[in-house]
PDB file of C-alpha atoms in Angstrom:
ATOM      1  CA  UNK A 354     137.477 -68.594 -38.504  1.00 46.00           C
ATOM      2  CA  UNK A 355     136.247 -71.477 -36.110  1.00 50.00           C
ATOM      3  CA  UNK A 356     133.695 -70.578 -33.595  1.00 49.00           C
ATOM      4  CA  UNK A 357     133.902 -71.871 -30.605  1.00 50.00           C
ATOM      5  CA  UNK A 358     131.330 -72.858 -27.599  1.00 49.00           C
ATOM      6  CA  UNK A 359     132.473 -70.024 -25.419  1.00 48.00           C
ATOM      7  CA  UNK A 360     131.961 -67.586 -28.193  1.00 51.00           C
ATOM      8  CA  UNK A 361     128.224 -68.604 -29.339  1.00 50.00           C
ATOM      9  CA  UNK A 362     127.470 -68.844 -25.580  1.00 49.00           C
ATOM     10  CA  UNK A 363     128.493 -65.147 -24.968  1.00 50.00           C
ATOM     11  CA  UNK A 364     126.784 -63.869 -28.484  1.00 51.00           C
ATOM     12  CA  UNK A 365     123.916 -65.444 -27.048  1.00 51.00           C
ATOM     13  CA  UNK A 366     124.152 -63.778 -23.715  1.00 48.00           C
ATOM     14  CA  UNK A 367     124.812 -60.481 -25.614  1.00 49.00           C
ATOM     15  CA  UNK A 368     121.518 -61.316 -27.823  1.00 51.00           C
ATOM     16  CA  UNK A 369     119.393 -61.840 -24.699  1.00 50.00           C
ATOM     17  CA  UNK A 370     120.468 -59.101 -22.552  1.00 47.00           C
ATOM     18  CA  UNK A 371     119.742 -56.964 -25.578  1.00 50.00           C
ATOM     19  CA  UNK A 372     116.086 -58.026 -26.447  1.00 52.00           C
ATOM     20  CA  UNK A 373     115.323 -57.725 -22.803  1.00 48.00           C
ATOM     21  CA  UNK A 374     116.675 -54.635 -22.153  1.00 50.00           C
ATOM     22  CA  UNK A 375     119.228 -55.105 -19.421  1.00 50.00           C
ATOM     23  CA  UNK A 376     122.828 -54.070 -19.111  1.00 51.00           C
ATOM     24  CA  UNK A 377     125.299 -56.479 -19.817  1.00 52.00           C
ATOM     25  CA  UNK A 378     127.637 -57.519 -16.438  1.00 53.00           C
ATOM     26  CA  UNK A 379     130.294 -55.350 -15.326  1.00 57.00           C
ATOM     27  CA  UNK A 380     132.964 -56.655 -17.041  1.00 68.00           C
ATOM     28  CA  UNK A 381     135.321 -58.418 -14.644  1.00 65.00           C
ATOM     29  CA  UNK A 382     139.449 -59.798 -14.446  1.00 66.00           C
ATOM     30  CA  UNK A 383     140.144 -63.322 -13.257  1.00 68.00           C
ATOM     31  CA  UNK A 384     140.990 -61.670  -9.602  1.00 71.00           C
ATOM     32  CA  UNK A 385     137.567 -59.780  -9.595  1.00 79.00           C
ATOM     33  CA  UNK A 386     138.696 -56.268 -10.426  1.00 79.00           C
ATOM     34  CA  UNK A 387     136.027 -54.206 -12.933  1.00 76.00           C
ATOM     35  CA  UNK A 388     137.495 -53.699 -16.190  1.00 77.00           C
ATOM     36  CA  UNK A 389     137.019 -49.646 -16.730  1.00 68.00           C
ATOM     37  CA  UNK A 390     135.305 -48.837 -19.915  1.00 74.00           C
ATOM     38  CA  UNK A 391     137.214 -47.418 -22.774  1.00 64.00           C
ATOM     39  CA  UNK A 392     134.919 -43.743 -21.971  1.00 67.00           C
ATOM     40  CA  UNK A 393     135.945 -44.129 -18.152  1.00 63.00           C
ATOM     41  CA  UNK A 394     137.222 -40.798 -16.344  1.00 67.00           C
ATOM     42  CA  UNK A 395     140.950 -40.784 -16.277  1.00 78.00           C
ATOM     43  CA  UNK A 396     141.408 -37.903 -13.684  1.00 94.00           C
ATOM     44  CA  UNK A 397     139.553 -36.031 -10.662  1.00 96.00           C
ATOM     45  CA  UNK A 398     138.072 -33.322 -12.981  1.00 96.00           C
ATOM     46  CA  UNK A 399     136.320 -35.892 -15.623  1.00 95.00           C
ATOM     47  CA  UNK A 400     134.913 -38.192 -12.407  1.00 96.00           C
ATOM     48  CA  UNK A 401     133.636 -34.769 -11.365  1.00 98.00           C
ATOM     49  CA  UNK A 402     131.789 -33.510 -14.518  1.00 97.00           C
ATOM     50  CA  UNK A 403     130.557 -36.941 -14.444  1.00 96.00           C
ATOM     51  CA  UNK A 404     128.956 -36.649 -10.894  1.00 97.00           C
ATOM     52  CA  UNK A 405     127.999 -33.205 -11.937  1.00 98.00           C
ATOM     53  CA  UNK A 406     126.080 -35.292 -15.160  1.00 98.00           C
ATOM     54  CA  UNK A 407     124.504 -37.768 -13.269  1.00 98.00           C
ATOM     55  CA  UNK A 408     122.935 -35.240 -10.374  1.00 98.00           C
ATOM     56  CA  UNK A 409     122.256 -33.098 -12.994  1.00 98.00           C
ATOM     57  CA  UNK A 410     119.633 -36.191 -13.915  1.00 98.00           C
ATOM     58  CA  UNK A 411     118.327 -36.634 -11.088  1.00 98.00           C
ATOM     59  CA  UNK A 412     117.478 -33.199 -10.147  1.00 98.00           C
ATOM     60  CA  UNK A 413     115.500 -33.169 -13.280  1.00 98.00           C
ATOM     61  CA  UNK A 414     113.816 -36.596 -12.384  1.00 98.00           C
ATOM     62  CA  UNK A 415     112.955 -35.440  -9.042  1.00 97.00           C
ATOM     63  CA  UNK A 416     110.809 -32.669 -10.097  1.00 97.00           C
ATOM     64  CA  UNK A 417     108.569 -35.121 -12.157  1.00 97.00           C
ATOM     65  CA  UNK A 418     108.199 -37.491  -9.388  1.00 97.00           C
ATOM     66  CA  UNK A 419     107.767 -34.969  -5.958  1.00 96.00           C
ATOM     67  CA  UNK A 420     104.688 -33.757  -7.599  1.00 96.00           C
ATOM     68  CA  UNK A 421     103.275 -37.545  -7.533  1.00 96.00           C
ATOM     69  CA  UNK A 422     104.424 -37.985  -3.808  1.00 96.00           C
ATOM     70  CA  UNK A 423     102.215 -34.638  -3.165  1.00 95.00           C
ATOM     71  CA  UNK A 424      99.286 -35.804  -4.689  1.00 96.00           C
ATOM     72  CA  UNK A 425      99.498 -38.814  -2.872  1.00 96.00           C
ATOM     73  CA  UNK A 426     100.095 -37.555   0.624  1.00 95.00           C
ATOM     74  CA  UNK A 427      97.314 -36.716   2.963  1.00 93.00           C
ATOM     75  CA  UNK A 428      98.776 -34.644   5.142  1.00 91.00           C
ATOM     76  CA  UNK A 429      98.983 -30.528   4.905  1.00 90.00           C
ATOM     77  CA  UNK A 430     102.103 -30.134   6.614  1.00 89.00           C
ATOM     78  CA  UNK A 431     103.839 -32.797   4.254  1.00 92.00           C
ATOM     79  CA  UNK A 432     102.100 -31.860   1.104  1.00 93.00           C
ATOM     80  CA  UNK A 433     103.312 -28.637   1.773  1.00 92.00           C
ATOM     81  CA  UNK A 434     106.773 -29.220   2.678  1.00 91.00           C
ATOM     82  CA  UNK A 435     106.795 -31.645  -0.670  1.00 94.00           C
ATOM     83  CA  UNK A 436     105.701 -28.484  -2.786  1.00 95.00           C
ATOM     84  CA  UNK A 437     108.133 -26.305  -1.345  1.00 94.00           C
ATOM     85  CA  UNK A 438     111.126 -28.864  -1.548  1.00 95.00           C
ATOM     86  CA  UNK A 439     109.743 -28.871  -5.350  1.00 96.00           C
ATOM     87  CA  UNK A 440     110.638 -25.424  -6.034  1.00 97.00           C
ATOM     88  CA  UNK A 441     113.414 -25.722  -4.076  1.00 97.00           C
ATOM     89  CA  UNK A 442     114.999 -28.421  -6.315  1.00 97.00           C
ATOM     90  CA  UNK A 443     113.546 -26.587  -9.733  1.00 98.00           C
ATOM     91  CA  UNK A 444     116.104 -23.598  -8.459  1.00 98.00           C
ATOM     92  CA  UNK A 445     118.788 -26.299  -7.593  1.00 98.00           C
ATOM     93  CA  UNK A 446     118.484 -27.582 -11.520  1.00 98.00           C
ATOM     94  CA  UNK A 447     119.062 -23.889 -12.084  1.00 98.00           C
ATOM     95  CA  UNK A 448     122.211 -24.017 -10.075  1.00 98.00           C
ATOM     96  CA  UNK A 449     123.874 -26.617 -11.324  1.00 98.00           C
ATOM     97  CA  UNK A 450     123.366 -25.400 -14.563  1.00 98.00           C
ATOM     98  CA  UNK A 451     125.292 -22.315 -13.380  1.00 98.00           C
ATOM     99  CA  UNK A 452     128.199 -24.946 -12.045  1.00 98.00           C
ATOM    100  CA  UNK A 453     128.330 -26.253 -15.382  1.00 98.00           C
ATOM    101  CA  UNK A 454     129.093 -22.762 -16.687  1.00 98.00           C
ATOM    102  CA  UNK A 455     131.701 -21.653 -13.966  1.00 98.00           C
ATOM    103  CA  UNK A 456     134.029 -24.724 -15.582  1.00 97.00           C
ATOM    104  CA  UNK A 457     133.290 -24.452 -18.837  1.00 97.00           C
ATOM    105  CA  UNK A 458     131.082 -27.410 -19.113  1.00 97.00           C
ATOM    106  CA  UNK A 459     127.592 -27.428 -21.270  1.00 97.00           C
ATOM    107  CA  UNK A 460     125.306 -28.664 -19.145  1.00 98.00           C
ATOM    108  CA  UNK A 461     124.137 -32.350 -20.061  1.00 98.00           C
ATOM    109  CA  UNK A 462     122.288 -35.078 -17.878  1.00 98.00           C
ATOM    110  CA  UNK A 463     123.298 -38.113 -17.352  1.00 97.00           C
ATOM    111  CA  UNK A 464     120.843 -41.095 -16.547  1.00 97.00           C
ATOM    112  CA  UNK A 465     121.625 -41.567 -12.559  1.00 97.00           C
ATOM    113  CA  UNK A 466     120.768 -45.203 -11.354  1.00 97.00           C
ATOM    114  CA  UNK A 467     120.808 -44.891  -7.917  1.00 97.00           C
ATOM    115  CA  UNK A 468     118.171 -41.815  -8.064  1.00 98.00           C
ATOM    116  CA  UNK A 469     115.942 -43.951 -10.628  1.00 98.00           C
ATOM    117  CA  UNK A 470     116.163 -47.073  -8.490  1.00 98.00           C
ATOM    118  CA  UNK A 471     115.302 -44.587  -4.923  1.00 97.00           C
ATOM    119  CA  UNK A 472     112.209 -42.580  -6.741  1.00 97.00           C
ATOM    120  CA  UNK A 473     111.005 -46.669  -7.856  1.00 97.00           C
ATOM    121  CA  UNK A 474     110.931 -47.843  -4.161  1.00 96.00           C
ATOM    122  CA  UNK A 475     108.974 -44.538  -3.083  1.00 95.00           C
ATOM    123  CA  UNK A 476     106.938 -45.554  -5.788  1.00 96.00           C
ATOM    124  CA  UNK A 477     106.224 -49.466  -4.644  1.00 96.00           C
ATOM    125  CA  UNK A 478     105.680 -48.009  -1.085  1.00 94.00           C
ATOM    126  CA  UNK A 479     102.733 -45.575  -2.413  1.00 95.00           C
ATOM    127  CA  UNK A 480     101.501 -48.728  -4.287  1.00 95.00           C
ATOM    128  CA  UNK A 481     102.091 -51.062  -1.007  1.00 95.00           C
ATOM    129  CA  UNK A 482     100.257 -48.716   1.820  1.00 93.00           C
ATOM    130  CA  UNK A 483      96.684 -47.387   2.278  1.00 91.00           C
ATOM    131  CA  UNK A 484      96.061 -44.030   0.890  1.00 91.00           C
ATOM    132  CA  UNK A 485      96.535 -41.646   5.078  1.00 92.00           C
ATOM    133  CA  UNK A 486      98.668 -41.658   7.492  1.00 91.00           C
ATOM    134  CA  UNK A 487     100.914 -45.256   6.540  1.00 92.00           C
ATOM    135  CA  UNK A 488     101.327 -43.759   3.402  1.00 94.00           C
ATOM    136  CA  UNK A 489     102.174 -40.686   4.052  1.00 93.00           C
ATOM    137  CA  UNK A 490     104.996 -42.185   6.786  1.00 92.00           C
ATOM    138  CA  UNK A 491     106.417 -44.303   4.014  1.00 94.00           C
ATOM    139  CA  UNK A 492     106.608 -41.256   1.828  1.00 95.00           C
ATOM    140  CA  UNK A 493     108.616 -39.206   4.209  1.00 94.00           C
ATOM    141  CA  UNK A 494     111.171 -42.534   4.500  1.00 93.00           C
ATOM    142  CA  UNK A 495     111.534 -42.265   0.850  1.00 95.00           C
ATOM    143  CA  UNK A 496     111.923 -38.961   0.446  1.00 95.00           C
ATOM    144  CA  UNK A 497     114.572 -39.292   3.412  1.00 95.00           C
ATOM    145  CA  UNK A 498     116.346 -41.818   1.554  1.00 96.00           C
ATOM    146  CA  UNK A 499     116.851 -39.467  -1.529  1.00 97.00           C
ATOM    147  CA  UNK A 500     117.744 -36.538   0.753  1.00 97.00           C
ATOM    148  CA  UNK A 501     120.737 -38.765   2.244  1.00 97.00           C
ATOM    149  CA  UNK A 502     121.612 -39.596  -1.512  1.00 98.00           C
ATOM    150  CA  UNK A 503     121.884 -36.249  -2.521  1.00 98.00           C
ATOM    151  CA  UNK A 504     123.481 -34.518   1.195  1.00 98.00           C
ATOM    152  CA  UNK A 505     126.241 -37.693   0.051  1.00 98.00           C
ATOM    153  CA  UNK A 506     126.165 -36.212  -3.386  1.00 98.00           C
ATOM    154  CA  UNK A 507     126.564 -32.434  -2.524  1.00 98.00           C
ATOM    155  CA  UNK A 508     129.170 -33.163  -0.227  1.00 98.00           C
ATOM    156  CA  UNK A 509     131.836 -35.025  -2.533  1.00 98.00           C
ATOM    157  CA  UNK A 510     130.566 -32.901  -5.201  1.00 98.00           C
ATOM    158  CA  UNK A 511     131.980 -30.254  -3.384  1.00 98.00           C
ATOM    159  CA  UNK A 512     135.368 -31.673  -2.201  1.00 98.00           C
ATOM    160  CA  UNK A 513     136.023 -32.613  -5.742  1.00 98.00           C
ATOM    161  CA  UNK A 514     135.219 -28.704  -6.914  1.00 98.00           C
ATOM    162  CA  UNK A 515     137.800 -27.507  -3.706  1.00 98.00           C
ATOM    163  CA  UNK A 516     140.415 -29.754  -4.054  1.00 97.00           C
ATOM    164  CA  UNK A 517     139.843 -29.127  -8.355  1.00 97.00           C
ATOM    165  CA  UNK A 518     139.984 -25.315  -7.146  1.00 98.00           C
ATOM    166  CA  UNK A 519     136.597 -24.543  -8.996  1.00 98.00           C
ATOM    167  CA  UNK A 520     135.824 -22.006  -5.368  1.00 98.00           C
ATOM    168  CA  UNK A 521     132.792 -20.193  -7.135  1.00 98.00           C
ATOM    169  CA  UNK A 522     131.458 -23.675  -8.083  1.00 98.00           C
ATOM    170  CA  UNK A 523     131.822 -24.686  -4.320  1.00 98.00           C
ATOM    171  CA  UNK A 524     129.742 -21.783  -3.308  1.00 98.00           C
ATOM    172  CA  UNK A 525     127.096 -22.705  -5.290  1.00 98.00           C
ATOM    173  CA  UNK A 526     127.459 -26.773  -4.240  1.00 98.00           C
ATOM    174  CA  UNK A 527     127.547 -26.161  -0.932  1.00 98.00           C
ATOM    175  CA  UNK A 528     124.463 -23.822  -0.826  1.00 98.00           C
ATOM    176  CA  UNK A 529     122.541 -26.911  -2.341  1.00 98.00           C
ATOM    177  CA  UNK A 530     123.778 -28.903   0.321  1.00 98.00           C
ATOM    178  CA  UNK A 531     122.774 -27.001   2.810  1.00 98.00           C
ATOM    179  CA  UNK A 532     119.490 -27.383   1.766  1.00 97.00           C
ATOM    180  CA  UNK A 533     119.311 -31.007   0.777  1.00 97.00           C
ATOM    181  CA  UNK A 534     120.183 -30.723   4.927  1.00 97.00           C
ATOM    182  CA  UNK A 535     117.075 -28.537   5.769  1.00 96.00           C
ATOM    183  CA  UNK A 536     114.788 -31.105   4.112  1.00 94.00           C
ATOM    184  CA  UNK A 537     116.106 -33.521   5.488  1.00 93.00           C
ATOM    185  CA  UNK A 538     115.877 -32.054   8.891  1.00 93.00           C
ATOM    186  CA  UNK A 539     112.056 -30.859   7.912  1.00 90.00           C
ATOM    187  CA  UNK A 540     110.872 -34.525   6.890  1.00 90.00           C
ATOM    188  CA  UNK A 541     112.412 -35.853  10.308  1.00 87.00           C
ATOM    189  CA  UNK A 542     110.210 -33.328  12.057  1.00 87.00           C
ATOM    190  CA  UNK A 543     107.185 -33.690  10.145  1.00 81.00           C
ATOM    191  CA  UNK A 544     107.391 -37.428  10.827  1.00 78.00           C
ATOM    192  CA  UNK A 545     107.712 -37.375  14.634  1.00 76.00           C
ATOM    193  CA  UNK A 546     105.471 -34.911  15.222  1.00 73.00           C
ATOM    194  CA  UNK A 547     102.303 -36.569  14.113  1.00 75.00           C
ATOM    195  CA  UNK A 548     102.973 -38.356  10.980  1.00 77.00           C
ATOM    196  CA  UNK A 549     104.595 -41.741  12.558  1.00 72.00           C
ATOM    197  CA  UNK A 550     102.319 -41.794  15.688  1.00 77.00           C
ATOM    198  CA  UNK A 551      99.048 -41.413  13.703  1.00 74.00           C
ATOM    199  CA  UNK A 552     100.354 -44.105  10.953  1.00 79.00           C
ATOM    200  CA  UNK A 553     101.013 -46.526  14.343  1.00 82.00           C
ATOM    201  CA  UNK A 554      97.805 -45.355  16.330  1.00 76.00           C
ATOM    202  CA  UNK A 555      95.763 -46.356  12.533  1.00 65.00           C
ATOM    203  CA  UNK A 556      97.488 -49.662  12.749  1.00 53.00           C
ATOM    204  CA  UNK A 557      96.512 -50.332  16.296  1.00 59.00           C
ATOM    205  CA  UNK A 558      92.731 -49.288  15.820  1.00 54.00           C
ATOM    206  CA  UNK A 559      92.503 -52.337  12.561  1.00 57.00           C
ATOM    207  CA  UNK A 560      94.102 -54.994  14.939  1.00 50.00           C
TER     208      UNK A 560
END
């Protein structure tokens, strides 16, 4: 069989994207449209064991990387609210184990992009501010940014499970969401009471 240019070009951008480790392009139509893969979910219940799969992830992730915010953070207040949001999401892994059972799922993780590429930039801020009160303010807007993921999350999650009838798995979504809400609500507090102004107060004092 002849080979032909457009063929060794895309072996070769197959060959590359493999050594380096990157995921090949979303494959695209001639109008723009994603092509679904062949293991794509055909129906509301498979897009929602999927969601279920990929929070399931980064539930799990989060508990490795809120113990690195906390050792990072300087102040009590947020150190503890860190260490209590991390035994708060231990029992949330719990959960949604216990939503896999209600629909007859086994529970499996899936890796979640979104929640790798969100724990990466709290990471980069740690690295990017002075160990105090900067850091600990660009801590609390990371953190925020991964509570808004997951209150997003929690929330579809849960219309899926009503609308898919699964009511006892609602109970248990919603319950989660409700306190994905209350840290979010705590960080917000803990930042404008004396986080944010002694970050801007440091930055004034080095000008």
């Amino acid at each position: 069989m002849k080979t032909t240019t457009k063929d060794t070009t895309a072996a070769k951008a197959k060959s590359t994207a493999a050594q380096s480790g990157t995921k090949p392009a979303s494959k695209t139509t001639s109008n723009g449209t994603v092509k679904a893969k062949s293991s794509a979910a055909e129906g509301l219940r498979e897009l929602f064991v999927d969601s279920l799969k990929d929070i399931y992830w980064a539930e799990k992730a989060l508990t490795k990387a809120l113990p690195k915010m906390a050792k990072n953070a300087t102040s009590e207040n947020l150190i503890t609210a860190i260490n209590d949001h991390l035994a708060v999401t231990q029992g949330q892994v719990t959960r949604l184990e216990k939503v896999f059972s209600l629909i007859g799922e086994k529970a499996a993780a899936k890796k979640c992009d979104a929640m790798e590429g969100l724990i990466k930039e709290g990471e980069s801020i740690m690295e990017e501010t002075q160990a105090g009160p900067v850091r600990d303010a660009g801590i609390i807007a990371a953190s925020q940014k991964i509570e808004h993921y997951e209150i997003a999350t929690y929330g579809t999650l849960a219309a899926f499970a009503t609308t898919l009838g699964e009511d006892d798995a609602v109970l248990l979504l919603e319950k989660t969401l409700a306190e994905e809400k209350e840290a979010d609500t705590l960080l917000t507090e803990a930042a404008y009471n004396t986080i944010n102004f002694d970050a801007n107060d440091e930055g004034q004092d080095q000008e």
